[in-house]
Amino acid sequence: MTTDQIQNDITKYIEQQLFLLTNKADMESFEQVIQQNVSQKRESSSSKEDFYDRLMLNIAYFVENKTAWSQLIRTTYGAGQVPKMSYIENELMAQQMRIRQDVGEKMDDYTSAFHKQYAALKVTDEDVIYDYAYASVEHTLRIDFLTHVTVTNADILCKGDIDETLKIIEGYIAYHADQIVNQMTLS
């Protein structure tokens, strides 16, 4: 089998698995959880800027998790090894704790950068809420996908070019996140 054929098979596999994961998703529940989180952040905020900061810090957390998730894929599937679920769970937990601490330590730097963006981009509630929802759904899909392929022993992901495979996974995750969030009515 040629490299192109292998990568084509990987692409088909990723497409099918993400379709299965999103096809089973309870969109109403997804929307309710995100709306609850947004509402809680709004109610506990002292100002509009504080509300935005809380959502943006969550987005920063999700972005940092994306980097850690990609590295986890590289060191397992990229090294030709389907990991054990216990390893994935332990790594994800350790990374999430480290990322929470890192984001907390960098909070002042983050919020300073955010405040400049709010003014320069004339940010609205809708902008920040949509970005938060999108990042949240992407994060959930990444974790669900990694869990699913590990449980189903998806050794196909050990073949091919890991950089290309990660681009394909991210592309489909972005597509599905966009489809999901565009169906939501958030405020």
Short mmCIF file of C-alpha atoms in Angstrom, two decimals:
data_model
loop_
_atom_site.label_atom_id
_atom_site.label_comp_id
_atom_site.label_asym_id
_atom_site.label_seq_id
_atom_site.Cartn_x
_atom_site.Cartn_y
_atom_site.Cartn_z
CA MET A 1 0.00 0.00 0.00
CA THR A 2 1.38 3.44 -0.89
CA THR A 3 1.76 6.31 1.58
CA ASP A 4 -1.06 8.17 -0.18
CA GLN A 5 -3.37 5.16 0.14
CA ILE A 6 -2.55 4.78 3.83
CA GLN A 7 -3.19 8.48 4.48
CA ASN A 8 -6.43 8.26 2.48
CA ASP A 9 -7.56 5.31 4.65
CA ILE A 10 -6.66 7.28 7.79
CA THR A 11 -8.66 10.27 6.52
CA LYS A 12 -11.72 8.07 5.87
CA TYR A 13 -11.38 6.51 9.31
CA ILE A 14 -11.14 9.90 11.06
CA GLU A 15 -14.11 11.23 9.10
CA GLN A 16 -16.23 8.18 9.99
CA GLN A 17 -15.31 8.19 13.68
CA LEU A 18 -16.00 11.89 14.16
CA PHE A 19 -19.28 11.53 12.29
CA LEU A 20 -20.26 8.69 14.65
CA LEU A 21 -19.26 10.71 17.72
CA THR A 22 -21.14 13.84 16.65
CA ASN A 23 -24.12 11.97 15.26
CA LYS A 24 -24.75 10.49 18.73
CA ALA A 25 -24.22 13.79 20.55
CA ASP A 26 -27.12 15.31 22.46
CA MET A 27 -27.06 18.82 21.00
CA GLU A 28 -29.65 20.12 23.45
CA SER A 29 -27.56 18.98 26.40
CA PHE A 30 -24.40 20.47 24.85
CA GLU A 31 -26.17 23.82 24.46
CA GLN A 32 -27.59 23.72 28.01
CA VAL A 33 -24.18 23.03 29.58
CA ILE A 34 -22.50 25.82 27.62
CA GLN A 35 -25.34 28.26 28.39
CA GLN A 36 -25.17 27.37 32.10
CA ASN A 37 -21.40 28.02 32.10
CA VAL A 38 -21.87 31.35 30.31
CA SER A 39 -24.68 32.37 32.67
CA GLN A 40 -22.64 31.44 35.77
CA LYS A 41 -19.68 33.46 34.54
CA ARG A 42 -21.93 36.44 33.75
CA GLU A 43 -23.64 36.31 37.17
CA SER A 44 -20.36 36.05 39.09
CA SER A 45 -18.67 38.85 37.13
CA SER A 46 -18.25 42.36 38.45
CA SER A 47 -18.32 43.97 34.98
CA LYS A 48 -18.63 43.23 31.28
CA GLU A 49 -14.82 43.17 31.04
CA ASP A 50 -14.63 40.69 33.93
CA PHE A 51 -17.25 38.52 32.20
CA TYR A 52 -15.21 38.53 28.99
CA ASP A 53 -12.04 37.77 30.96
CA ARG A 54 -13.62 34.71 32.54
CA LEU A 55 -14.69 33.33 29.15
CA MET A 56 -11.37 34.21 27.54
CA LEU A 57 -9.39 32.51 30.32
CA ASN A 58 -11.41 29.37 29.65
CA ILE A 59 -10.55 29.70 25.95
CA ALA A 60 -6.86 30.02 26.90
CA TYR A 61 -7.23 26.82 28.93
CA PHE A 62 -8.76 25.04 25.93
CA VAL A 63 -5.98 26.29 23.62
CA GLU A 64 -3.31 25.02 26.02
CA ASN A 65 -5.13 21.69 26.21
CA LYS A 66 -5.09 21.45 22.41
CA THR A 67 -1.30 21.71 22.45
CA ALA A 68 -1.02 19.04 25.17
CA TRP A 69 -3.52 16.81 23.34
CA SER A 70 -1.50 17.07 20.10
CA GLN A 71 1.68 16.17 21.96
CA LEU A 72 -0.05 13.17 23.54
CA ILE A 73 -1.12 11.93 20.08
CA ARG A 74 2.44 12.41 18.79
CA THR A 75 4.07 10.50 21.63
CA THR A 76 1.63 7.58 21.39
CA TYR A 77 0.07 7.07 17.97
CA GLY A 78 2.86 9.04 16.28
CA ALA A 79 5.40 6.67 17.84
CA GLY A 80 3.44 3.68 16.51
CA GLN A 81 1.78 2.73 19.79
CA VAL A 82 -1.89 2.54 20.64
CA PRO A 83 -1.88 3.63 24.29
CA LYS A 84 -3.77 2.01 27.13
CA MET A 85 -6.85 3.91 28.30
CA SER A 86 -5.40 4.21 31.80
CA TYR A 87 -2.35 5.98 30.35
CA ILE A 88 -4.54 8.43 28.40
CA GLU A 89 -6.70 9.15 31.46
CA ASN A 90 -3.65 9.74 33.68
CA GLU A 91 -1.91 11.95 31.10
CA LEU A 92 -5.03 14.02 30.43
CA MET A 93 -5.61 14.53 34.15
CA ALA A 94 -1.98 15.52 34.78
CA GLN A 95 -1.98 17.89 31.81
CA GLN A 96 -5.25 19.52 32.82
CA MET A 97 -3.96 20.15 36.34
CA ARG A 98 -0.69 21.61 34.99
CA ILE A 99 -2.56 23.78 32.45
CA ARG A 100 -4.96 25.11 35.11
CA GLN A 101 -1.98 26.13 37.19
CA ASP A 102 -0.16 27.67 34.21
CA VAL A 103 -3.20 29.68 33.12
CA GLY A 104 -3.71 30.82 36.71
CA GLU A 105 -0.09 31.94 36.97
CA LYS A 106 -0.30 33.82 33.65
CA MET A 107 -3.75 35.30 34.35
CA ASP A 108 -2.54 38.90 34.63
CA ASP A 109 -0.61 38.65 31.36
CA TYR A 110 -3.59 37.04 29.62
CA THR A 111 -6.11 39.60 30.86
CA SER A 112 -3.82 42.49 29.94
CA ALA A 113 -3.64 41.15 26.37
CA PHE A 114 -7.41 40.52 26.33
CA HIS A 115 -8.21 44.08 27.39
CA LYS A 116 -6.25 45.48 24.46
CA GLN A 117 -8.14 43.17 22.08
CA TYR A 118 -11.58 44.08 23.47
CA ALA A 119 -11.07 47.72 22.58
CA ALA A 120 -9.19 47.21 19.29
CA LEU A 121 -11.69 44.67 17.94
CA LYS A 122 -14.84 46.24 19.45
CA VAL A 123 -15.74 42.86 20.94
CA THR A 124 -19.38 42.08 21.73
CA ASP A 125 -20.98 39.56 24.09
CA GLU A 126 -21.94 37.45 21.09
CA ASP A 127 -18.31 37.34 19.84
CA VAL A 128 -16.87 36.15 23.12
CA ILE A 129 -19.71 33.70 23.84
CA TYR A 130 -19.43 32.15 20.37
CA ASP A 131 -15.62 31.84 20.69
CA TYR A 132 -16.04 30.25 24.11
CA ALA A 133 -18.67 27.80 22.82
CA TYR A 134 -16.55 26.90 19.80
CA ALA A 135 -13.41 26.29 21.93
CA SER A 136 -15.44 24.28 24.44
CA VAL A 137 -16.99 22.03 21.79
CA GLU A 138 -13.62 21.53 20.08
CA HIS A 139 -12.06 20.56 23.41
CA THR A 140 -14.83 18.06 24.11
CA LEU A 141 -14.53 16.55 20.63
CA ARG A 142 -10.75 16.18 20.97
CA ILE A 143 -11.05 14.34 24.28
CA ASP A 144 -13.96 12.20 23.06
CA PHE A 145 -12.10 11.32 19.85
CA LEU A 146 -8.91 10.35 21.69
CA THR A 147 -10.88 8.28 24.19
CA HIS A 148 -12.86 6.58 21.42
CA VAL A 149 -9.86 5.67 19.24
CA THR A 150 -7.98 4.39 22.27
CA VAL A 151 -10.87 2.22 23.48
CA THR A 152 -11.38 0.82 19.96
CA ASN A 153 -7.65 0.18 19.54
CA ALA A 154 -7.34 2.31 16.39
CA ASP A 155 -3.92 1.17 15.21
CA ILE A 156 -4.62 2.75 11.80
CA LEU A 157 -3.62 6.07 13.41
CA CYS A 158 -0.12 4.63 14.01
CA LYS A 159 0.44 4.51 10.26
CA GLY A 160 0.99 7.39 7.89
CA ASP A 161 2.38 10.84 8.61
CA ILE A 162 1.42 12.00 12.12
CA ASP A 163 1.56 15.68 11.14
CA GLU A 164 -0.87 15.06 8.31
CA THR A 165 -3.06 12.90 10.55
CA LEU A 166 -3.22 15.64 13.20
CA LYS A 167 -4.14 18.23 10.53
CA ILE A 168 -6.95 15.96 9.33
CA ILE A 169 -8.25 15.34 12.86
CA GLU A 170 -8.17 19.07 13.63
CA GLY A 171 -9.89 19.89 10.34
CA TYR A 172 -12.78 17.53 11.04
CA ILE A 173 -13.02 18.65 14.67
CA ALA A 174 -13.20 22.29 13.54
CA TYR A 175 -15.86 21.40 10.96
CA HIS A 176 -18.03 19.51 13.45
CA ALA A 177 -17.57 22.14 16.18
CA ASP A 178 -18.69 24.80 13.73
CA GLN A 179 -21.76 22.76 12.75
CA ILE A 180 -22.68 22.16 16.40
CA VAL A 181 -22.15 25.74 17.64
CA ASN A 182 -24.01 27.25 14.67
CA GLN A 183 -27.11 25.31 15.77
CA MET A 184 -26.98 26.83 19.25
CA THR A 185 -28.79 29.87 20.53
CA LEU A 186 -26.64 31.30 23.29
CA SER A 187 -26.93 34.54 25.22
#
